[in-house]
């Protein structure tokens, strides 16, 4: 995560250690500073109980896709924003609809695709 103010980089933080993922039937998935995951194991009484890691991974993607369609709130991705300790934005903040150009790419205010 990078924070730019007045055209300059003022903070850069690794998000991984502050990221939490929850999927029904699995323990909470967290990451360390090296982006290695921990957790995500079958819960004792959950859908994946008794399954090997390979078996879980074999069915997880379609299960998550189905769950996301049927009950999007059941899957959680959270960031400990306070733990990131990012500086507050300073005025002027871009108004809705504003565009910026960086390295020949145009970004519109709001969510932007991470692709090329």
mmCIF file of N, CA, C and O in Angstrom, residues 8-104:
data_model
loop_
_atom_site.group_PDB
_atom_site.id
_atom_site.type_symbol
_atom_site.label_atom_id
_atom_site.label_comp_id
_atom_site.label_asym_id
_atom_site.label_seq_id
_atom_site.Cartn_x
_atom_site.Cartn_y
_atom_site.Cartn_z
ATOM 1 N N UNK A 8 4.332 13.109 -4.050
ATOM 2 C CA UNK A 8 5.453 12.326 -3.548
ATOM 3 C C UNK A 8 5.013 11.178 -2.670
ATOM 4 O O UNK A 8 3.988 11.247 -1.997
ATOM 5 N N UNK A 9 5.801 10.124 -2.667
ATOM 6 C CA UNK A 9 5.526 8.961 -1.840
ATOM 7 C C UNK A 9 5.867 9.286 -0.393
ATOM 8 O O UNK A 9 6.991 9.679 -0.085
ATOM 9 N N UNK A 10 4.888 9.156 0.508
ATOM 10 C CA UNK A 10 5.131 9.456 1.922
ATOM 11 C C UNK A 10 5.061 8.214 2.808
ATOM 12 O O UNK A 10 5.525 8.253 3.953
ATOM 13 N N UNK A 11 4.487 7.135 2.310
ATOM 14 C CA UNK A 11 4.419 5.905 3.104
ATOM 15 C C UNK A 11 4.226 4.707 2.189
ATOM 16 O O UNK A 11 3.553 4.792 1.167
ATOM 17 N N UNK A 12 4.854 3.620 2.567
ATOM 18 C CA UNK A 12 4.690 2.367 1.847
ATOM 19 C C UNK A 12 4.673 1.252 2.880
ATOM 20 O O UNK A 12 5.575 1.144 3.710
ATOM 21 N N UNK A 13 3.611 0.440 2.867
ATOM 22 C CA UNK A 13 3.440 -0.620 3.849
ATOM 23 C C UNK A 13 3.073 -1.927 3.154
ATOM 24 O O UNK A 13 2.352 -1.933 2.167
ATOM 25 N N UNK A 14 3.520 -3.026 3.721
ATOM 26 C CA UNK A 14 3.154 -4.350 3.255
ATOM 27 C C UNK A 14 1.808 -4.707 3.877
ATOM 28 O O UNK A 14 1.650 -4.690 5.095
ATOM 29 N N UNK A 15 0.818 -5.024 3.066
ATOM 30 C CA UNK A 15 -0.530 -5.306 3.543
ATOM 31 C C UNK A 15 -0.642 -6.734 4.083
ATOM 32 O O UNK A 15 -1.443 -6.996 4.981
ATOM 33 N N UNK A 16 0.146 -7.662 3.579
ATOM 34 C CA UNK A 16 -0.016 -9.069 3.952
ATOM 35 C C UNK A 16 -0.142 -9.321 5.456
ATOM 36 O O UNK A 16 -1.049 -10.028 5.881
ATOM 37 N N UNK A 17 0.739 -8.781 6.304
ATOM 38 C CA UNK A 17 0.616 -9.096 7.736
ATOM 39 C C UNK A 17 -0.662 -8.536 8.376
ATOM 40 O O UNK A 17 -0.970 -8.867 9.512
ATOM 41 N N UNK A 18 -1.394 -7.723 7.672
ATOM 42 C CA UNK A 18 -2.608 -7.101 8.197
ATOM 43 C C UNK A 18 -3.873 -7.637 7.519
ATOM 44 O O UNK A 18 -4.956 -7.130 7.730
ATOM 45 N N UNK A 19 -3.713 -8.669 6.705
ATOM 46 C CA UNK A 19 -4.804 -9.240 5.922
ATOM 47 C C UNK A 19 -5.353 -10.486 6.608
ATOM 48 O O UNK A 19 -4.598 -11.321 7.109
ATOM 49 N N UNK A 20 -6.678 -10.610 6.632
ATOM 50 C CA UNK A 20 -7.362 -11.767 7.206
ATOM 51 C C UNK A 20 -8.419 -12.250 6.211
ATOM 52 O O UNK A 20 -9.159 -11.444 5.661
ATOM 53 N N UNK A 21 -8.478 -13.569 5.993
ATOM 54 C CA UNK A 21 -9.459 -14.146 5.072
ATOM 55 C C UNK A 21 -10.226 -15.232 5.823
ATOM 56 O O UNK A 21 -9.619 -16.076 6.488
ATOM 57 N N UNK A 22 -11.563 -15.186 5.706
ATOM 58 C CA UNK A 22 -12.385 -16.229 6.317
ATOM 59 C C UNK A 22 -13.256 -16.870 5.240
ATOM 60 O O UNK A 22 -13.836 -16.191 4.404
ATOM 61 N N UNK A 23 -13.286 -18.199 5.283
ATOM 62 C CA UNK A 23 -14.093 -19.004 4.377
ATOM 63 C C UNK A 23 -14.828 -20.024 5.241
ATOM 64 O O UNK A 23 -14.195 -20.672 6.091
ATOM 65 N N UNK A 24 -16.142 -20.175 5.063
ATOM 66 C CA UNK A 24 -16.867 -21.142 5.879
ATOM 67 C C UNK A 24 -16.249 -22.535 5.796
ATOM 68 O O UNK A 24 -15.920 -23.023 4.722
ATOM 69 N N UNK A 25 -16.045 -23.141 6.973
ATOM 70 C CA UNK A 25 -15.483 -24.491 7.035
ATOM 71 C C UNK A 25 -13.986 -24.535 7.221
ATOM 72 O O UNK A 25 -13.418 -25.604 7.436
ATOM 73 N N UNK A 26 -13.324 -23.373 7.142
ATOM 74 C CA UNK A 26 -11.875 -23.316 7.323
ATOM 75 C C UNK A 26 -11.528 -22.333 8.435
ATOM 76 O O UNK A 26 -12.258 -21.370 8.688
ATOM 77 N N UNK A 27 -10.387 -22.571 9.094
ATOM 78 C CA UNK A 27 -9.924 -21.612 10.088
ATOM 79 C C UNK A 27 -9.485 -20.331 9.377
ATOM 80 O O UNK A 27 -9.221 -20.343 8.162
ATOM 81 N N UNK A 28 -9.410 -19.249 10.113
ATOM 82 C CA UNK A 28 -9.014 -17.963 9.530
ATOM 83 C C UNK A 28 -7.639 -18.083 8.882
ATOM 84 O O UNK A 28 -6.746 -18.726 9.410
ATOM 85 N N UNK A 29 -7.500 -17.466 7.734
ATOM 86 C CA UNK A 29 -6.251 -17.471 6.984
ATOM 87 C C UNK A 29 -5.570 -16.124 7.181
ATOM 88 O O UNK A 29 -6.181 -15.074 6.957
ATOM 89 N N UNK A 30 -4.323 -16.158 7.644
ATOM 90 C CA UNK A 30 -3.538 -14.943 7.847
ATOM 91 C C UNK A 30 -2.200 -15.119 7.134
ATOM 92 O O UNK A 30 -1.835 -16.210 6.720
ATOM 93 N N UNK A 31 -1.485 -14.037 7.000
ATOM 94 C CA UNK A 31 -0.215 -14.050 6.279
ATOM 95 C C UNK A 31 0.866 -13.413 7.130
ATOM 96 O O UNK A 31 0.603 -12.530 7.943
ATOM 97 N N UNK A 32 2.110 -13.830 6.909
ATOM 98 C CA UNK A 32 3.221 -13.197 7.613
ATOM 99 C C UNK A 32 3.895 -12.165 6.701
ATOM 100 O O UNK A 32 3.440 -11.919 5.585
ATOM 101 N N UNK A 33 4.968 -11.580 7.174
ATOM 102 C CA UNK A 33 5.674 -10.524 6.438
ATOM 103 C C UNK A 33 6.184 -11.013 5.083
ATOM 104 O O UNK A 33 6.334 -10.230 4.158
ATOM 105 N N UNK A 34 6.419 -12.333 4.953
ATOM 106 C CA UNK A 34 6.917 -12.896 3.700
ATOM 107 C C UNK A 34 5.786 -13.380 2.793
ATOM 108 O O UNK A 34 6.030 -14.093 1.824
ATOM 109 N N UNK A 35 4.541 -13.029 3.137
ATOM 110 C CA UNK A 35 3.341 -13.399 2.379
ATOM 111 C C UNK A 35 3.068 -14.895 2.430
ATOM 112 O O UNK A 35 2.332 -15.432 1.609
ATOM 113 N N UNK A 36 3.665 -15.600 3.399
ATOM 114 C CA UNK A 36 3.361 -17.011 3.593
ATOM 115 C C UNK A 36 2.068 -17.103 4.384
ATOM 116 O O UNK A 36 1.879 -16.389 5.367
ATOM 117 N N UNK A 37 1.181 -18.007 3.951
ATOM 118 C CA UNK A 37 -0.114 -18.111 4.625
ATOM 119 C C UNK A 37 -0.045 -19.068 5.806
ATOM 120 O O UNK A 37 0.745 -20.003 5.824
ATOM 121 N N UNK A 38 -0.884 -18.785 6.799
ATOM 122 C CA UNK A 38 -1.028 -19.626 7.983
ATOM 123 C C UNK A 38 -2.520 -19.743 8.262
ATOM 124 O O UNK A 38 -3.260 -18.778 8.125
ATOM 125 N N UNK A 39 -2.937 -20.923 8.661
ATOM 126 C CA UNK A 39 -4.356 -21.145 8.889
ATOM 127 C C UNK A 39 -4.980 -21.702 7.626
ATOM 128 O O UNK A 39 -4.308 -22.276 6.770
ATOM 129 N N UNK A 40 -6.300 -21.527 7.510
ATOM 130 C CA UNK A 40 -7.004 -22.065 6.363
ATOM 131 C C UNK A 40 -7.138 -23.574 6.427
ATOM 132 O O UNK A 40 -7.257 -24.236 5.409
ATOM 133 N N UNK A 41 -7.098 -24.115 7.661
ATOM 134 C CA UNK A 41 -7.221 -25.555 7.854
ATOM 135 C C UNK A 41 -8.694 -25.919 8.074
ATOM 136 O O UNK A 41 -9.470 -25.114 8.575
ATOM 137 N N UNK A 42 -9.072 -27.148 7.753
ATOM 138 C CA UNK A 42 -10.459 -27.555 7.979
ATOM 139 C C UNK A 42 -10.846 -27.440 9.453
ATOM 140 O O UNK A 42 -10.094 -27.857 10.335
ATOM 141 N N UNK A 43 -12.018 -26.842 9.706
ATOM 142 C CA UNK A 43 -12.542 -26.786 11.069
ATOM 143 C C UNK A 43 -13.063 -28.168 11.434
ATOM 144 O O UNK A 43 -13.554 -28.909 10.572
ATOM 145 N N UNK A 44 -12.968 -28.516 12.695
ATOM 146 C CA UNK A 44 -13.332 -29.857 13.161
ATOM 147 C C UNK A 44 -14.756 -30.249 12.791
ATOM 148 O O UNK A 44 -15.020 -31.414 12.484
ATOM 149 N N UNK A 45 -15.669 -29.305 12.796
ATOM 150 C CA UNK A 45 -17.064 -29.624 12.497
ATOM 151 C C UNK A 45 -17.542 -28.983 11.187
ATOM 152 O O UNK A 45 -18.727 -28.892 10.938
ATOM 153 N N UNK A 46 -16.613 -28.568 10.356
ATOM 154 C CA UNK A 46 -16.967 -27.881 9.115
ATOM 155 C C UNK A 46 -17.047 -28.808 7.915
ATOM 156 O O UNK A 46 -16.769 -30.002 7.990
ATOM 157 N N UNK A 47 -17.394 -28.232 6.791
ATOM 158 C CA UNK A 47 -17.585 -28.968 5.549
ATOM 159 C C UNK A 47 -16.351 -29.755 5.123
ATOM 160 O O UNK A 47 -16.451 -30.810 4.496
ATOM 161 N N UNK A 48 -15.172 -29.281 5.439
ATOM 162 C CA UNK A 48 -13.932 -29.902 4.977
ATOM 163 C C UNK A 48 -13.272 -30.795 6.032
ATOM 164 O O UNK A 48 -12.157 -31.257 5.838
ATOM 165 N N UNK A 49 -13.952 -31.027 7.153
ATOM 166 C CA UNK A 49 -13.397 -31.842 8.243
ATOM 167 C C UNK A 49 -12.947 -33.199 7.721
ATOM 168 O O UNK A 49 -13.658 -33.862 6.961
ATOM 169 N N UNK A 50 -11.740 -33.585 8.104
ATOM 170 C CA UNK A 50 -11.207 -34.887 7.715
ATOM 171 C C UNK A 50 -10.606 -34.956 6.331
ATOM 172 O O UNK A 50 -10.043 -35.981 5.957
ATOM 173 N N UNK A 51 -10.730 -33.881 5.564
ATOM 174 C CA UNK A 51 -10.174 -33.894 4.201
ATOM 175 C C UNK A 51 -8.703 -33.507 4.228
ATOM 176 O O UNK A 51 -8.264 -32.697 5.036
ATOM 177 N N UNK A 52 -7.924 -34.094 3.310
ATOM 178 C CA UNK A 52 -6.519 -33.700 3.174
ATOM 179 C C UNK A 52 -6.448 -32.307 2.554
ATOM 180 O O UNK A 52 -7.419 -31.830 1.943
ATOM 181 N N UNK A 53 -5.302 -31.678 2.695
ATOM 182 C CA UNK A 53 -5.126 -30.349 2.115
ATOM 183 C C UNK A 53 -5.352 -30.373 0.606
ATOM 184 O O UNK A 53 -6.005 -29.490 0.054
ATOM 185 N N UNK A 54 -4.837 -31.406 -0.067
ATOM 186 C CA UNK A 54 -5.030 -31.522 -1.516
ATOM 187 C C UNK A 54 -6.508 -31.646 -1.872
ATOM 188 O O UNK A 54 -6.975 -31.040 -2.847
ATOM 189 N N UNK A 55 -7.259 -32.439 -1.087
ATOM 190 C CA UNK A 55 -8.686 -32.612 -1.350
ATOM 191 C C UNK A 55 -9.438 -31.305 -1.148
ATOM 192 O O UNK A 55 -10.341 -30.974 -1.922
ATOM 193 N N UNK A 56 -9.054 -30.555 -0.103
ATOM 194 C CA UNK A 56 -9.705 -29.257 0.136
ATOM 195 C C UNK A 56 -9.457 -28.337 -1.050
ATOM 196 O O UNK A 56 -10.381 -27.734 -1.588
ATOM 197 N N UNK A 57 -8.202 -28.237 -1.500
ATOM 198 C CA UNK A 57 -7.881 -27.349 -2.618
ATOM 199 C C UNK A 57 -8.578 -27.771 -3.904
ATOM 200 O O UNK A 57 -8.889 -26.941 -4.749
ATOM 201 N N UNK A 58 -8.851 -29.060 -4.037
ATOM 202 C CA UNK A 58 -9.517 -29.553 -5.251
ATOM 203 C C UNK A 58 -10.957 -29.052 -5.358
ATOM 204 O O UNK A 58 -11.470 -28.872 -6.456
ATOM 205 N N UNK A 59 -11.613 -28.810 -4.225
ATOM 206 C CA UNK A 59 -13.018 -28.378 -4.244
ATOM 207 C C UNK A 59 -13.217 -26.943 -3.789
ATOM 208 O O UNK A 59 -14.311 -26.395 -3.907
ATOM 209 N N UNK A 60 -12.149 -26.321 -3.279
ATOM 210 C CA UNK A 60 -12.296 -24.993 -2.669
ATOM 211 C C UNK A 60 -12.730 -23.919 -3.662
ATOM 212 O O UNK A 60 -13.652 -23.145 -3.377
ATOM 213 N N UNK A 61 -12.100 -23.834 -4.815
ATOM 214 C CA UNK A 61 -12.438 -22.763 -5.770
ATOM 215 C C UNK A 61 -13.909 -22.798 -6.180
ATOM 216 O O UNK A 61 -14.591 -21.766 -6.099
ATOM 217 N N UNK A 62 -14.443 -23.942 -6.597
ATOM 218 C CA UNK A 62 -15.870 -23.931 -6.946
ATOM 219 C C UNK A 62 -16.769 -23.676 -5.731
ATOM 220 O O UNK A 62 -17.811 -23.032 -5.846
ATOM 221 N N UNK A 63 -16.361 -24.165 -4.541
ATOM 222 C CA UNK A 63 -17.144 -23.903 -3.332
ATOM 223 C C UNK A 63 -17.183 -22.413 -3.016
ATOM 224 O O UNK A 63 -18.233 -21.865 -2.689
ATOM 225 N N UNK A 64 -16.032 -21.762 -3.095
ATOM 226 C CA UNK A 64 -15.963 -20.324 -2.803
ATOM 227 C C UNK A 64 -16.773 -19.552 -3.835
ATOM 228 O O UNK A 64 -17.498 -18.624 -3.492
ATOM 229 N N UNK A 65 -16.685 -19.954 -5.090
ATOM 230 C CA UNK A 65 -17.463 -19.293 -6.136
ATOM 231 C C UNK A 65 -18.958 -19.412 -5.850
ATOM 232 O O UNK A 65 -19.694 -18.425 -5.926
ATOM 233 N N UNK A 66 -19.410 -20.607 -5.499
ATOM 234 C CA UNK A 66 -20.828 -20.820 -5.200
ATOM 235 C C UNK A 66 -21.251 -20.031 -3.961
ATOM 236 O O UNK A 66 -22.303 -19.384 -3.953
ATOM 237 N N UNK A 67 -20.427 -20.066 -2.923
ATOM 238 C CA UNK A 67 -20.741 -19.326 -1.701
ATOM 239 C C UNK A 67 -20.793 -17.831 -1.978
ATOM 240 O O UNK A 67 -21.679 -17.134 -1.482
ATOM 241 N N UNK A 68 -19.867 -17.337 -2.780
ATOM 242 C CA UNK A 68 -19.841 -15.903 -3.100
ATOM 243 C C UNK A 68 -21.112 -15.480 -3.829
ATOM 244 O O UNK A 68 -21.602 -14.371 -3.628
ATOM 245 N N UNK A 69 -21.640 -16.343 -4.666
ATOM 246 C CA UNK A 69 -22.881 -16.026 -5.372
ATOM 247 C C UNK A 69 -24.095 -16.125 -4.443
ATOM 248 O O UNK A 69 -24.982 -15.284 -4.484
ATOM 249 N N UNK A 70 -24.124 -17.180 -3.604
ATOM 250 C CA UNK A 70 -25.290 -17.431 -2.756
ATOM 251 C C UNK A 70 -25.328 -16.579 -1.493
ATOM 252 O O UNK A 70 -26.399 -16.174 -1.048
ATOM 253 N N UNK A 71 -24.170 -16.347 -0.894
ATOM 254 C CA UNK A 71 -24.098 -15.601 0.368
ATOM 255 C C UNK A 71 -22.773 -14.849 0.436
ATOM 256 O O UNK A 71 -21.842 -15.267 1.128
ATOM 257 N N UNK A 72 -22.650 -13.732 -0.275
ATOM 258 C CA UNK A 72 -21.383 -13.019 -0.361
ATOM 259 C C UNK A 72 -20.797 -12.613 0.994
ATOM 260 O O UNK A 72 -19.584 -12.515 1.139
ATOM 261 N N UNK A 73 -21.652 -12.415 1.988
ATOM 262 C CA UNK A 73 -21.145 -12.007 3.302
ATOM 263 C C UNK A 73 -20.495 -13.158 4.064
ATOM 264 O O UNK A 73 -19.856 -12.943 5.095
ATOM 265 N N UNK A 74 -20.642 -14.385 3.582
ATOM 266 C CA UNK A 74 -20.069 -15.540 4.267
ATOM 267 C C UNK A 74 -18.550 -15.607 4.103
ATOM 268 O O UNK A 74 -17.857 -16.198 4.919
ATOM 269 N N UNK A 75 -18.043 -15.008 3.055
ATOM 270 C CA UNK A 75 -16.599 -14.981 2.811
ATOM 271 C C UNK A 75 -16.096 -13.607 3.201
ATOM 272 O O UNK A 75 -16.642 -12.591 2.782
ATOM 273 N N UNK A 76 -15.067 -13.589 4.032
ATOM 274 C CA UNK A 76 -14.574 -12.303 4.514
ATOM 275 C C UNK A 76 -13.125 -12.060 4.166
ATOM 276 O O UNK A 76 -12.293 -12.959 4.250
ATOM 277 N N UNK A 77 -12.869 -10.849 3.746
ATOM 278 C CA UNK A 77 -11.504 -10.388 3.533
ATOM 279 C C UNK A 77 -11.404 -9.065 4.267
ATOM 280 O O UNK A 77 -12.159 -8.139 3.983
ATOM 281 N N UNK A 78 -10.527 -9.019 5.238
ATOM 282 C CA UNK A 78 -10.408 -7.804 6.031
ATOM 283 C C UNK A 78 -8.972 -7.350 6.145
ATOM 284 O O UNK A 78 -8.031 -8.148 6.034
ATOM 285 N N UNK A 79 -8.830 -6.066 6.341
ATOM 286 C CA UNK A 79 -7.513 -5.462 6.520
ATOM 287 C C UNK A 79 -7.525 -4.698 7.846
ATOM 288 O O UNK A 79 -8.448 -3.939 8.122
ATOM 289 N N UNK A 80 -6.522 -4.917 8.659
ATOM 290 C CA UNK A 80 -6.355 -4.168 9.907
ATOM 291 C C UNK A 80 -5.742 -2.813 9.544
ATOM 292 O O UNK A 80 -4.532 -2.629 9.556
ATOM 293 N N UNK A 81 -6.629 -1.878 9.164
ATOM 294 C CA UNK A 81 -6.159 -0.571 8.704
ATOM 295 C C UNK A 81 -5.380 0.174 9.772
ATOM 296 O O UNK A 81 -4.376 0.837 9.478
ATOM 297 N N UNK A 82 -5.806 0.069 11.021
ATOM 298 C CA UNK A 82 -5.093 0.753 12.106
ATOM 299 C C UNK A 82 -3.676 0.204 12.238
ATOM 300 O O UNK A 82 -2.729 0.948 12.486
ATOM 301 N N UNK A 83 -3.535 -1.109 12.056
ATOM 302 C CA UNK A 83 -2.222 -1.724 12.145
ATOM 303 C C UNK A 83 -1.277 -1.283 11.041
ATOM 304 O O UNK A 83 -0.062 -1.295 11.212
ATOM 305 N N UNK A 84 -1.833 -0.894 9.894
ATOM 306 C CA UNK A 84 -0.991 -0.404 8.801
ATOM 307 C C UNK A 84 -0.375 0.946 9.116
ATOM 308 O O UNK A 84 0.661 1.312 8.572
ATOM 309 N N UNK A 85 -1.038 1.700 9.991
ATOM 310 C CA UNK A 85 -0.528 3.004 10.427
ATOM 311 C C UNK A 85 -0.199 3.915 9.240
ATOM 312 O O UNK A 85 0.900 4.447 9.118
ATOM 313 N N UNK A 86 -1.188 4.090 8.364
ATOM 314 C CA UNK A 86 -1.006 4.958 7.198
ATOM 315 C C UNK A 86 -1.287 6.413 7.583
ATOM 316 O O UNK A 86 -2.173 6.682 8.391
ATOM 317 N N UNK A 87 -0.565 7.343 6.996
ATOM 318 C CA UNK A 87 -0.859 8.750 7.270
ATOM 319 C C UNK A 87 -2.185 9.149 6.635
ATOM 320 O O UNK A 87 -2.593 8.583 5.622
ATOM 321 N N UNK A 88 -2.852 10.096 7.240
ATOM 322 C CA UNK A 88 -4.095 10.597 6.680
ATOM 323 C C UNK A 88 -3.846 11.354 5.383
ATOM 324 O O UNK A 88 -2.756 11.883 5.154
ATOM 325 N N UNK A 89 -4.856 11.368 4.535
ATOM 326 C CA UNK A 89 -4.741 12.124 3.287
ATOM 327 C C UNK A 89 -4.865 13.610 3.575
ATOM 328 O O UNK A 89 -5.597 14.028 4.467
ATOM 329 N N UNK A 90 -4.140 14.390 2.816
ATOM 330 C CA UNK A 90 -4.205 15.839 2.976
ATOM 331 C C UNK A 90 -4.940 16.440 1.784
ATOM 332 O O UNK A 90 -4.939 15.886 0.690
ATOM 333 N N UNK A 91 -5.571 17.542 2.019
ATOM 334 C CA UNK A 91 -6.297 18.226 0.939
ATOM 335 C C UNK A 91 -5.298 18.779 -0.063
ATOM 336 O O UNK A 91 -4.185 19.129 0.297
ATOM 337 N N UNK A 92 -5.656 18.902 -1.295
ATOM 338 C CA UNK A 92 -6.950 18.547 -1.861
ATOM 339 C C UNK A 92 -7.006 17.066 -2.197
ATOM 340 O O UNK A 92 -6.050 16.487 -2.670
ATOM 341 N N UNK A 93 -8.141 16.447 -1.929
ATOM 342 C CA UNK A 93 -8.402 15.065 -2.284
ATOM 343 C C UNK A 93 -9.153 15.088 -3.609
ATOM 344 O O UNK A 93 -9.967 15.975 -3.855
ATOM 345 N N UNK A 94 -8.871 14.125 -4.476
ATOM 346 C CA UNK A 94 -9.525 14.114 -5.787
ATOM 347 C C UNK A 94 -11.042 14.044 -5.647
ATOM 348 O O UNK A 94 -11.560 13.245 -4.870
ATOM 349 N N UNK A 95 -11.751 14.840 -6.409
ATOM 350 C CA UNK A 95 -13.212 14.752 -6.396
ATOM 351 C C UNK A 95 -13.671 13.558 -7.240
ATOM 352 O O UNK A 95 -12.946 13.106 -8.129
ATOM 353 N N UNK A 96 -14.866 13.034 -6.959
ATOM 354 C CA UNK A 96 -15.388 11.929 -7.768
ATOM 355 C C UNK A 96 -15.355 12.278 -9.257
ATOM 356 O O UNK A 96 -15.667 13.398 -9.656
ATOM 357 N N UNK A 97 -14.926 11.304 -10.079
ATOM 358 C CA UNK A 97 -14.864 11.503 -11.521
ATOM 359 C C UNK A 97 -13.528 12.026 -12.015
ATOM 360 O O UNK A 97 -13.267 12.014 -13.215
ATOM 361 N N UNK A 98 -12.657 12.467 -11.100
ATOM 362 C CA UNK A 98 -11.358 12.996 -11.518
ATOM 363 C C UNK A 98 -10.486 11.871 -12.085
ATOM 364 O O UNK A 98 -10.645 10.717 -11.731
ATOM 365 N N UNK A 99 -9.588 12.234 -12.973
ATOM 366 C CA UNK A 99 -8.674 11.275 -13.563
ATOM 367 C C UNK A 99 -7.244 11.730 -13.348
ATOM 368 O O UNK A 99 -6.960 12.922 -13.314
ATOM 369 N N UNK A 100 -6.341 10.733 -13.189
ATOM 370 C CA UNK A 100 -4.918 11.035 -13.151
ATOM 371 C C UNK A 100 -4.233 10.124 -14.149
ATOM 372 O O UNK A 100 -4.744 9.058 -14.498
ATOM 373 N N UNK A 101 -3.073 10.532 -14.631
ATOM 374 C CA UNK A 101 -2.299 9.730 -15.559
ATOM 375 C C UNK A 101 -0.965 9.437 -14.897
ATOM 376 O O UNK A 101 -0.298 10.337 -14.389
ATOM 377 N N UNK A 102 -0.612 8.146 -14.897
ATOM 378 C CA UNK A 102 0.673 7.733 -14.330
ATOM 379 C C UNK A 102 1.258 6.681 -15.256
ATOM 380 O O UNK A 102 0.623 5.660 -15.523
ATOM 381 N N UNK A 103 2.468 6.927 -15.717
ATOM 382 C CA UNK A 103 3.153 5.990 -16.617
ATOM 383 C C UNK A 103 2.260 5.592 -17.793
ATOM 384 O O UNK A 103 2.068 4.422 -18.095
ATOM 385 N N UNK A 104 1.678 6.551 -18.458
ATOM 386 C CA UNK A 104 0.829 6.341 -19.638
ATOM 387 C C UNK A 104 -0.449 5.556 -19.350
ATOM 388 O O UNK A 104 -1.073 5.043 -20.268
#
